[in-house]
Coordinates of C-alpha atoms in Angstrom, one line a residue:
M1 CA -86.1 -55.7 163.2
Y2 CA -87.8 -53.0 165.0
K3 CA -90.2 -53.3 167.7
E4 CA -92.9 -51.6 167.2
E5 CA -94.9 -51.6 164.2
I6 CA -94.8 -48.9 162.1
N7 CA -98.3 -48.3 160.4
K8 CA -100.5 -45.4 159.5
Q9 CA -102.1 -45.2 163.2
Y10 CA -98.4 -45.6 164.6
I11 CA -97.4 -42.1 162.8
L12 CA -100.5 -40.2 162.8
K13 CA -100.4 -40.7 166.5
L14 CA -96.5 -38.9 166.4
I15 CA -97.9 -35.7 164.6
N16 CA -101.0 -35.4 166.8
N17 CA -98.5 -35.8 169.8
L18 CA -96.7 -32.7 168.5
D19 CA -97.2 -29.2 170.8
M20 CA -99.0 -27.5 167.9
D21 CA -97.8 -23.9 170.0
S22 CA -94.0 -24.6 170.0
I23 CA -91.5 -23.3 166.8
F24 CA -91.1 -26.0 163.9
V25 CA -89.5 -23.7 161.2
V26 CA -87.2 -20.7 160.9
D27 CA -87.2 -19.3 157.9
S28 CA -83.7 -17.6 157.8
I29 CA -84.0 -16.0 154.5
N30 CA -86.7 -13.9 155.0
N31 CA -86.5 -13.5 159.1
K32 CA -89.7 -15.5 159.8
Q33 CA -90.7 -18.1 162.2
Y34 CA -93.6 -20.8 162.1
T35 CA -95.3 -22.8 164.8
Y36 CA -96.5 -26.2 163.8
R37 CA -100.2 -24.7 164.5
K38 CA -99.3 -21.9 162.1
L39 CA -97.6 -24.0 159.6
F40 CA -100.5 -26.6 159.2
S41 CA -102.7 -23.5 158.8
L42 CA -100.9 -22.0 156.1
A43 CA -100.4 -25.4 154.1
Y44 CA -104.4 -26.0 154.8
E45 CA -105.5 -22.8 153.1
I46 CA -103.1 -23.9 149.8
S47 CA -104.3 -27.5 150.0
L48 CA -108.0 -25.4 149.5
K49 CA -107.0 -23.7 146.2
Q50 CA -105.2 -27.2 145.1
R51 CA -108.4 -28.8 145.5
K52 CA -110.5 -25.7 143.4
C53 CA -108.3 -26.2 141.1
G54 CA -109.2 -29.9 140.2
V55 CA -106.1 -31.6 138.8
D56 CA -104.2 -34.6 140.9
K57 CA -100.7 -33.6 140.1
Y58 CA -98.4 -30.3 140.7
I59 CA -95.0 -29.6 139.1
V60 CA -93.4 -27.3 141.5
L61 CA -90.7 -25.4 140.0
L62 CA -89.0 -23.2 143.1
D63 CA -85.7 -23.4 145.0
N64 CA -85.1 -23.8 148.9
S65 CA -88.1 -21.3 150.2
I66 CA -90.9 -21.6 153.1
E67 CA -93.4 -21.6 149.6
L68 CA -91.9 -24.7 148.5
F69 CA -91.6 -26.0 152.0
L70 CA -95.5 -25.3 152.8
F71 CA -96.3 -27.2 149.1
Y72 CA -95.4 -30.6 150.7
F73 CA -97.5 -30.5 153.5
S74 CA -100.5 -29.0 151.4
S75 CA -100.4 -31.6 149.5
L76 CA -100.6 -34.1 152.6
F77 CA -103.9 -32.5 153.5
S78 CA -104.9 -31.8 149.9
N79 CA -103.9 -35.7 148.9
K80 CA -102.9 -34.2 145.6
I81 CA -99.3 -35.4 144.5
I82 CA -96.4 -33.0 144.2
I83 CA -93.8 -32.9 141.3
P84 CA -90.9 -30.7 142.9
L85 CA -88.2 -29.7 139.7
D86 CA -84.9 -28.0 140.3
P87 CA -85.0 -24.4 138.9
L88 CA -81.4 -25.2 137.9
K89 CA -82.1 -28.0 135.9
Q90 CA -81.5 -27.7 132.0
D91 CA -84.4 -26.3 130.3
D92 CA -84.9 -29.4 127.9
E93 CA -85.0 -31.5 130.8
V94 CA -87.7 -29.4 132.9
N95 CA -89.9 -29.1 129.6
K96 CA -89.5 -32.6 129.0
I97 CA -90.8 -33.5 132.4
I98 CA -93.8 -31.1 131.8
Q99 CA -94.7 -32.7 128.7
T100 CA -94.6 -36.0 130.5
H101 CA -97.3 -34.4 133.2
D102 CA -98.9 -32.0 130.8
D103 CA -102.4 -33.2 132.9
S104 CA -100.6 -31.1 135.7
I105 CA -100.2 -27.5 136.8
L106 CA -97.2 -26.2 136.9
V107 CA -96.4 -23.6 139.9
N108 CA -93.3 -21.4 139.4
I109 CA -92.0 -17.9 140.7
N110 CA -94.7 -16.3 138.1
N111 CA -98.0 -18.0 139.7
V112 CA -96.6 -19.2 143.4
N113 CA -98.0 -15.9 145.0
E114 CA -101.4 -16.9 143.7
F115 CA -101.9 -19.9 146.1
M116 CA -100.1 -17.9 149.1
N117 CA -103.0 -15.0 150.0
F118 CA -103.6 -15.9 153.3
E119 CA -105.4 -12.6 154.0
D120 CA -109.1 -14.0 155.4
M121 CA -107.0 -17.2 157.1
K122 CA -107.8 -18.1 160.7
E123 CA -105.6 -20.6 162.3
L124 CA -106.4 -24.0 163.0
T125 CA -107.8 -25.5 166.1
N126 CA -106.1 -28.6 167.2
K127 CA -109.1 -30.5 166.4
M128 CA -109.3 -29.4 163.0
I129 CA -105.6 -30.2 162.6
F130 CA -106.2 -33.6 163.9
Y131 CA -109.4 -34.0 161.8
Y132 CA -107.5 -33.1 158.6
I133 CA -104.5 -35.2 159.5
R134 CA -106.8 -38.4 160.2
N135 CA -108.0 -37.7 156.7
M136 CA -104.8 -38.0 155.0
D137 CA -104.1 -40.7 152.6
V138 CA -100.5 -41.4 153.2
D139 CA -100.9 -44.9 151.0
K140 CA -101.3 -43.1 147.6
S141 CA -98.6 -41.7 145.5
Y142 CA -97.4 -38.7 146.9
L143 CA -94.3 -37.5 145.4
I144 CA -92.8 -38.0 142.3
T145 CA -89.0 -36.8 142.2
Y146 CA -86.9 -37.1 139.2
T147 CA -83.3 -38.6 140.0
S148 CA -80.0 -37.4 139.1
G149 CA -77.5 -39.6 138.1
S150 CA -74.0 -39.7 136.5
T151 CA -75.3 -40.9 133.3
G152 CA -78.6 -41.4 131.8
N153 CA -82.2 -40.0 131.8
P154 CA -83.5 -39.1 135.0
K155 CA -86.2 -41.7 136.0
G156 CA -89.7 -40.3 138.0
V157 CA -89.7 -42.0 141.3
V158 CA -93.3 -42.3 142.8
H159 CA -93.5 -42.7 146.6
S160 CA -96.4 -42.7 149.1
A161 CA -96.3 -40.6 152.3
F162 CA -96.4 -43.7 154.2
N163 CA -93.0 -44.8 152.4
L164 CA -91.6 -41.2 153.6
F165 CA -92.6 -41.5 157.1
Y166 CA -91.8 -45.2 157.9
A167 CA -88.1 -44.6 156.4
A168 CA -87.7 -41.6 158.1
I169 CA -88.9 -42.7 161.5
I170 CA -86.2 -45.6 161.8
M171 CA -83.4 -43.5 160.0
G172 CA -84.3 -40.8 162.7
K173 CA -84.4 -43.2 165.5
S174 CA -80.5 -44.2 164.8
L175 CA -79.1 -41.2 164.4
K176 CA -81.4 -40.6 167.8
Y177 CA -82.9 -37.4 166.1
T178 CA -84.8 -35.6 168.9
D179 CA -87.0 -31.7 169.9
N180 CA -83.5 -30.9 171.0
C181 CA -82.2 -31.4 167.2
V182 CA -81.8 -27.9 165.2
F183 CA -81.7 -28.5 161.7
G184 CA -80.1 -26.8 159.1
H185 CA -81.3 -27.2 155.6
I186 CA -79.3 -26.5 152.9
M187 CA -79.5 -29.1 150.7
P188 CA -81.8 -28.4 147.6
M189 CA -85.5 -28.9 148.6
T190 CA -86.4 -30.9 145.2
Y191 CA -84.0 -33.6 145.5
M192 CA -84.8 -36.7 148.3
A193 CA -82.1 -35.8 150.4
G194 CA -83.7 -32.2 150.4
I195 CA -87.1 -33.8 151.2
L196 CA -86.5 -37.4 153.0
N197 CA -83.6 -36.1 155.0
S198 CA -84.2 -32.5 155.4
I199 CA -87.9 -32.5 156.0
F200 CA -90.0 -35.4 156.9
M201 CA -87.3 -36.5 159.2
P202 CA -86.6 -33.7 161.4
F203 CA -90.5 -33.0 161.6
I204 CA -91.9 -37.1 162.2
M205 CA -88.8 -36.5 164.9
K206 CA -89.7 -33.6 166.6
S207 CA -86.7 -31.5 165.3
K208 CA -86.6 -27.7 164.7
I209 CA -85.9 -27.1 161.0
V210 CA -83.8 -24.0 159.9
I211 CA -84.7 -23.1 156.0
M212 CA -81.4 -21.6 154.7
N213 CA -80.6 -20.9 150.7
R214 CA -79.2 -23.8 148.9
F215 CA -75.5 -24.2 149.2
T216 CA -73.5 -22.5 147.0
A217 CA -70.4 -21.3 147.4
E218 CA -71.6 -17.6 147.8
Q219 CA -73.4 -18.9 150.5
A220 CA -70.4 -21.0 152.1
L221 CA -69.3 -17.6 153.5
H222 CA -71.9 -17.1 155.9
F223 CA -72.4 -20.3 156.6
W224 CA -70.8 -20.8 160.5
K225 CA -72.3 -17.9 161.1
N226 CA -75.8 -18.8 160.5
V227 CA -75.4 -21.7 162.2
M228 CA -74.3 -20.6 165.0
S229 CA -76.8 -17.6 165.3
Y230 CA -79.4 -20.0 164.8
S231 CA -77.8 -22.6 167.1
I232 CA -78.0 -25.4 164.5
N233 CA -76.7 -28.7 165.6
T234 CA -77.8 -31.4 163.1
F235 CA -76.6 -31.4 159.5
W236 CA -76.6 -33.2 156.1
F237 CA -73.7 -32.1 153.9
S238 CA -72.8 -33.8 150.6
P239 CA -68.9 -34.4 150.5
T240 CA -68.6 -30.9 148.2
M241 CA -70.2 -29.0 150.9
L242 CA -67.4 -30.4 153.8
H243 CA -64.5 -29.5 151.3
V244 CA -65.6 -25.8 151.0
L245 CA -66.6 -25.3 154.7
L246 CA -62.8 -26.9 155.4
Y247 CA -61.5 -22.9 154.3
M248 CA -64.7 -20.7 155.9
D249 CA -64.0 -20.7 159.3
K250 CA -61.4 -18.1 159.5
K251 CA -62.0 -17.4 163.2
G252 CA -61.6 -20.9 164.1
Q253 CA -64.9 -20.6 165.8
V254 CA -66.2 -23.9 164.8
K255 CA -64.3 -26.2 166.5
N256 CA -65.5 -24.2 170.1
Y257 CA -69.0 -24.4 168.7
F258 CA -69.1 -28.0 168.2
A259 CA -67.6 -28.6 171.1
S260 CA -70.2 -27.0 173.3
N261 CA -73.4 -28.1 170.6
K262 CA -72.6 -31.9 169.9
P263 CA -73.6 -32.1 166.5
I264 CA -74.4 -34.6 164.4
I265 CA -73.6 -34.9 161.2
S266 CA -74.4 -37.1 158.6
V267 CA -73.2 -37.2 154.8
G268 CA -74.8 -38.2 151.7
T269 CA -75.3 -38.2 148.0
A270 CA -72.3 -39.0 147.3
P271 CA -68.9 -41.2 148.6
L272 CA -67.0 -39.4 151.0
S273 CA -63.0 -40.0 150.4
L274 CA -61.1 -40.7 153.7
E275 CA -58.7 -37.7 153.6
L276 CA -61.8 -35.5 153.3
R277 CA -63.2 -37.5 156.1
N278 CA -60.3 -37.2 158.4
K279 CA -59.3 -33.3 157.5
F280 CA -62.7 -32.4 159.0
E281 CA -63.0 -34.8 161.7
N282 CA -59.4 -33.7 162.9
K283 CA -59.7 -29.9 162.6
Y284 CA -63.6 -30.0 164.4
D285 CA -63.2 -33.0 167.0
V286 CA -66.3 -34.4 165.4
K287 CA -67.8 -37.8 163.9
L288 CA -69.1 -37.3 160.0
L289 CA -71.8 -40.0 159.8
Q290 CA -71.8 -41.5 156.7
S291 CA -75.2 -43.2 155.3
Y292 CA -76.3 -45.0 152.2
G293 CA -79.6 -44.9 150.3
L294 CA -81.1 -44.7 147.0
S295 CA -84.3 -42.4 145.7
E296 CA -85.8 -45.5 144.9
T297 CA -85.2 -47.5 148.4
L298 CA -84.8 -44.4 150.5
F299 CA -82.8 -45.1 153.5
I300 CA -80.3 -48.5 153.8
S301 CA -77.7 -47.7 156.0
T302 CA -75.9 -45.1 158.5
E303 CA -73.1 -44.7 160.6
C304 CA -74.3 -43.6 164.4
N305 CA -72.3 -41.5 166.8
D306 CA -71.8 -44.6 169.4
D307 CA -70.6 -46.7 166.6
E308 CA -67.0 -47.1 165.9
I309 CA -66.7 -45.8 162.8
K310 CA -65.1 -47.2 159.9
D311 CA -62.8 -45.3 157.6
S312 CA -64.7 -46.2 154.4
S313 CA -67.7 -47.5 155.6
V314 CA -71.5 -46.7 155.3
G315 CA -72.8 -47.9 158.5
K316 CA -75.2 -50.9 159.8
I317 CA -78.2 -51.9 158.0
L318 CA -81.4 -50.4 159.2
D319 CA -83.7 -52.3 160.8
N320 CA -86.2 -53.8 159.1
V321 CA -83.9 -53.8 156.1
I322 CA -82.7 -57.1 154.2
I323 CA -79.3 -56.9 152.2
K324 CA -78.2 -59.5 150.3
F325 CA -75.9 -59.9 147.0
D326 CA -75.6 -61.5 143.9
S327 CA -72.9 -63.3 141.9
D328 CA -71.0 -60.0 141.2
N329 CA -71.5 -58.7 144.6
Q330 CA -74.1 -56.1 143.5
I331 CA -76.5 -55.0 146.5
L332 CA -80.1 -56.3 146.3
V333 CA -81.9 -54.7 149.0
K334 CA -85.6 -55.1 150.3
V335 CA -87.1 -52.4 151.9
P336 CA -90.7 -52.2 153.5
W337 CA -90.7 -48.3 152.1
L338 CA -89.7 -49.4 148.6
M339 CA -90.8 -46.7 145.7
K340 CA -94.5 -47.4 144.7
G341 CA -92.6 -47.6 140.9
Y342 CA -91.4 -45.9 138.4
Y343 CA -93.4 -43.1 136.4
D344 CA -92.2 -43.8 133.4
C345 CA -90.6 -47.1 132.9
N346 CA -91.1 -50.4 134.3
M347 CA -90.1 -51.4 137.1
S348 CA -90.0 -55.1 137.2
D349 CA -86.5 -54.9 135.1
Y350 CA -85.2 -53.7 138.2
M351 CA -86.5 -56.0 140.8
I352 CA -85.5 -59.7 141.8
D353 CA -88.3 -61.1 143.5
D354 CA -89.0 -58.4 146.3
F355 CA -85.7 -57.5 146.1
Y356 CA -84.1 -54.2 144.4
K357 CA -81.2 -54.1 142.0
T358 CA -79.3 -50.9 143.5
G359 CA -76.5 -51.1 140.8
D360 CA -74.1 -50.8 143.3
L361 CA -70.9 -53.0 144.4
G362 CA -70.7 -53.7 147.9
V363 CA -69.7 -56.4 150.6
I364 CA -70.4 -56.7 154.3
S365 CA -67.6 -56.9 157.1
D366 CA -67.8 -56.5 160.9
N367 CA -71.7 -56.2 160.3
K368 CA -70.9 -52.7 158.6
L369 CA -71.4 -52.3 154.8
F370 CA -68.9 -51.1 152.4
I371 CA -69.2 -50.1 148.7
K372 CA -67.1 -50.5 146.3
G373 CA -68.4 -49.0 143.1
R374 CA -71.2 -49.3 140.6
K375 CA -72.1 -52.8 138.7
K376 CA -72.2 -51.3 135.1
D377 CA -69.0 -49.3 136.0
L378 CA -67.1 -53.1 136.6
I379 CA -64.3 -53.1 133.8
I380 CA -63.8 -56.2 132.5
K381 CA -59.9 -57.2 131.7
G382 CA -58.6 -60.6 131.1
G383 CA -61.4 -61.8 132.5
I384 CA -61.5 -60.5 135.8
N385 CA -63.9 -57.8 137.3
I386 CA -62.1 -54.9 138.2
S387 CA -63.8 -52.5 140.5
P388 CA -63.3 -49.1 139.8
S389 CA -63.0 -48.4 143.3
D390 CA -60.2 -50.7 144.6
I391 CA -58.0 -48.4 142.4
E392 CA -59.1 -45.3 143.2
N393 CA -58.5 -46.3 146.9
K394 CA -54.8 -47.5 146.4
I395 CA -54.2 -44.5 144.1
I396 CA -55.1 -42.0 146.6
S397 CA -53.3 -44.4 149.7
I398 CA -50.0 -44.2 148.4
S399 CA -49.7 -40.7 146.5
D400 CA -50.2 -37.0 147.1
V401 CA -54.0 -37.0 145.2
S402 CA -56.5 -35.4 147.1
D403 CA -59.3 -37.3 144.8
C404 CA -59.9 -39.5 141.2
Y405 CA -62.3 -41.1 139.6
I406 CA -61.0 -44.1 137.6
A407 CA -63.2 -45.4 134.8
S408 CA -62.5 -47.4 131.3
I409 CA -63.2 -46.3 127.9
I410 CA -62.3 -48.1 124.5
S411 CA -59.5 -47.1 122.6
N412 CA -58.2 -48.3 119.1
N413 CA -60.9 -50.9 120.1
E414 CA -60.0 -52.0 123.5
E415 CA -60.6 -51.3 126.7
R416 CA -58.5 -49.2 128.8
I417 CA -58.4 -47.9 132.5
V418 CA -58.1 -44.1 132.8
C419 CA -57.5 -42.3 136.0
W420 CA -58.9 -38.8 136.6
Y421 CA -57.0 -37.4 139.6
K422 CA -56.7 -33.8 141.3
S423 CA -53.1 -33.3 143.2
N424 CA -50.9 -30.4 143.6
K425 CA -48.5 -32.6 142.1
I426 CA -47.9 -34.7 138.9
L427 CA -48.3 -38.1 139.6
L428 CA -45.0 -40.4 139.0
E429 CA -47.3 -42.7 137.0
S430 CA -44.5 -45.9 136.1
E431 CA -44.2 -45.9 139.5
I432 CA -47.6 -45.7 140.9
N433 CA -48.5 -48.5 138.2
D434 CA -45.6 -51.0 139.7
I435 CA -47.5 -50.5 143.0
I436 CA -50.8 -51.2 141.8
V437 CA -49.4 -54.5 139.8
K438 CA -47.9 -55.4 142.5
E439 CA -50.5 -55.6 145.2
L440 CA -53.6 -55.4 142.9
G441 CA -53.0 -57.6 139.7
K442 CA -51.6 -57.0 136.6
Y443 CA -54.8 -56.1 135.1
Y444 CA -55.1 -53.2 137.2
K445 CA -53.0 -51.4 135.2
V446 CA -54.2 -47.5 134.8
D447 CA -53.3 -47.0 130.5
Y448 CA -54.1 -43.3 131.0
F449 CA -53.8 -40.4 133.9
M450 CA -54.9 -37.0 133.1
K451 CA -54.3 -34.4 136.2
M452 CA -57.5 -32.1 136.6
T453 CA -58.0 -29.0 138.5
E454 CA -61.7 -30.7 139.6
I455 CA -62.8 -33.9 139.2
Y456 CA -66.6 -33.0 137.5
K457 CA -69.3 -33.7 139.5
N458 CA -72.9 -32.5 139.1
L459 CA -75.7 -30.6 141.4
N460 CA -75.5 -33.6 144.0
G461 CA -71.8 -34.2 144.5
K462 CA -71.7 -37.3 142.0
V463 CA -68.9 -37.8 139.4
D464 CA -70.1 -36.5 135.9
K465 CA -68.5 -39.4 134.2
N466 CA -69.6 -38.4 130.6
K467 CA -68.0 -35.1 130.9
L468 CA -64.8 -36.9 132.3
I469 CA -64.9 -39.2 129.3
S470 CA -65.6 -36.4 126.5
S471 CA -62.6 -34.6 128.6
F472 CA -60.7 -37.7 128.0
Y473 CA -61.2 -37.8 124.4
K474 CA -60.2 -34.1 123.7
Q475 CA -56.9 -34.5 125.3
F476 CA -55.8 -37.7 123.8
R477 CA -58.1 -37.6 120.4
G478 CA -54.1 -37.9 118.4
E479 CA -53.6 -41.1 120.0
E480 CA -56.8 -42.7 118.8

């Protein structure tokens, strides 16, 4: 357990100890920089406009920008609820969420400037800043994010600001974030990885944040140049980002840059394959630090630079986090920063006593957590629970496959195992299955192999299971 008590007073003391005239945010998009004082002053001005509107909730439909960044802080000052939505979401999903919160105000590119009029603004004094910080109600509902899973409808996850700060402090101390860290913000700023990981944690750990455009293939062309230009040394990547960036260092400068700047490189949002991990670490002589968490539970575990890195581990359980397992090895977790609830469904359905049912399967070995797959993805054949990740890991270890995904489908009224894989070669399916049966068992045999140019994934790098299954039925429809 972490020795220092984390409470509201502790959090406010950390914020009060900030050097208000030091640079906090660099807006690389508009080539501007902001001290803590400047940013708090702007956020306070927006908070005044929020209060005048007379509503409690603000849906903010904006991409990565200083405007969206400011709304997170103005909502703290105004004690309003912020509901960030990704502009790249499907229109029908966005409209459904807006209808759910019909008592809110929508902020988008058409009206955001109405909140950004700072002509008569005077920068706040330290005394004023500390007064407004003390009056933040960090225990009330502050943030509603909508999950972006691989299947099912997104759920509104409700958190207080206290939850975010508490989790950020524990994680930040584990990763050893300091005021020497310069964090490159490239995650979508409307999802938890772009909020907690990329705003709240650097902020509460006194690190500088460089706001960048969200990561895309186009932005990747200039990514390493921007990293070196702004002296960025702290990162959160998804596996998809890492894969793209492997091929962007044309001049071979990044390894030398990392050698001089000792980066902290965390990886989250989706599983990191062993092949990708080895390629990136060997090319740049760095450690990739896998982590594990959910929108509902926030941070649960992480690897750290000082630890012995295990190939597929997501690291040690964080202080103040308690883990146990059900009979299927589903991870049950108890955290002091658990969500306040779902906005639109019953939270009790996801709890066992005080433990949240993650839906993920796992084991603990050598004091480290290993994720073995999703409980709902378990395949049951011959009365045996089969974890798809066991087959995926075996195929990758014995073949030239760079990425694969295992799931079951119903074919001729029977459950069949399908492997979607990415490789430069056609797999020798019978030989692969011979090894699988010999080393894992006969019920692990793959019934169908599908060679793909890419394993379909969503914006957060998670496998799009529905799209893969649809591709299967299109190709094998004649066999049904």
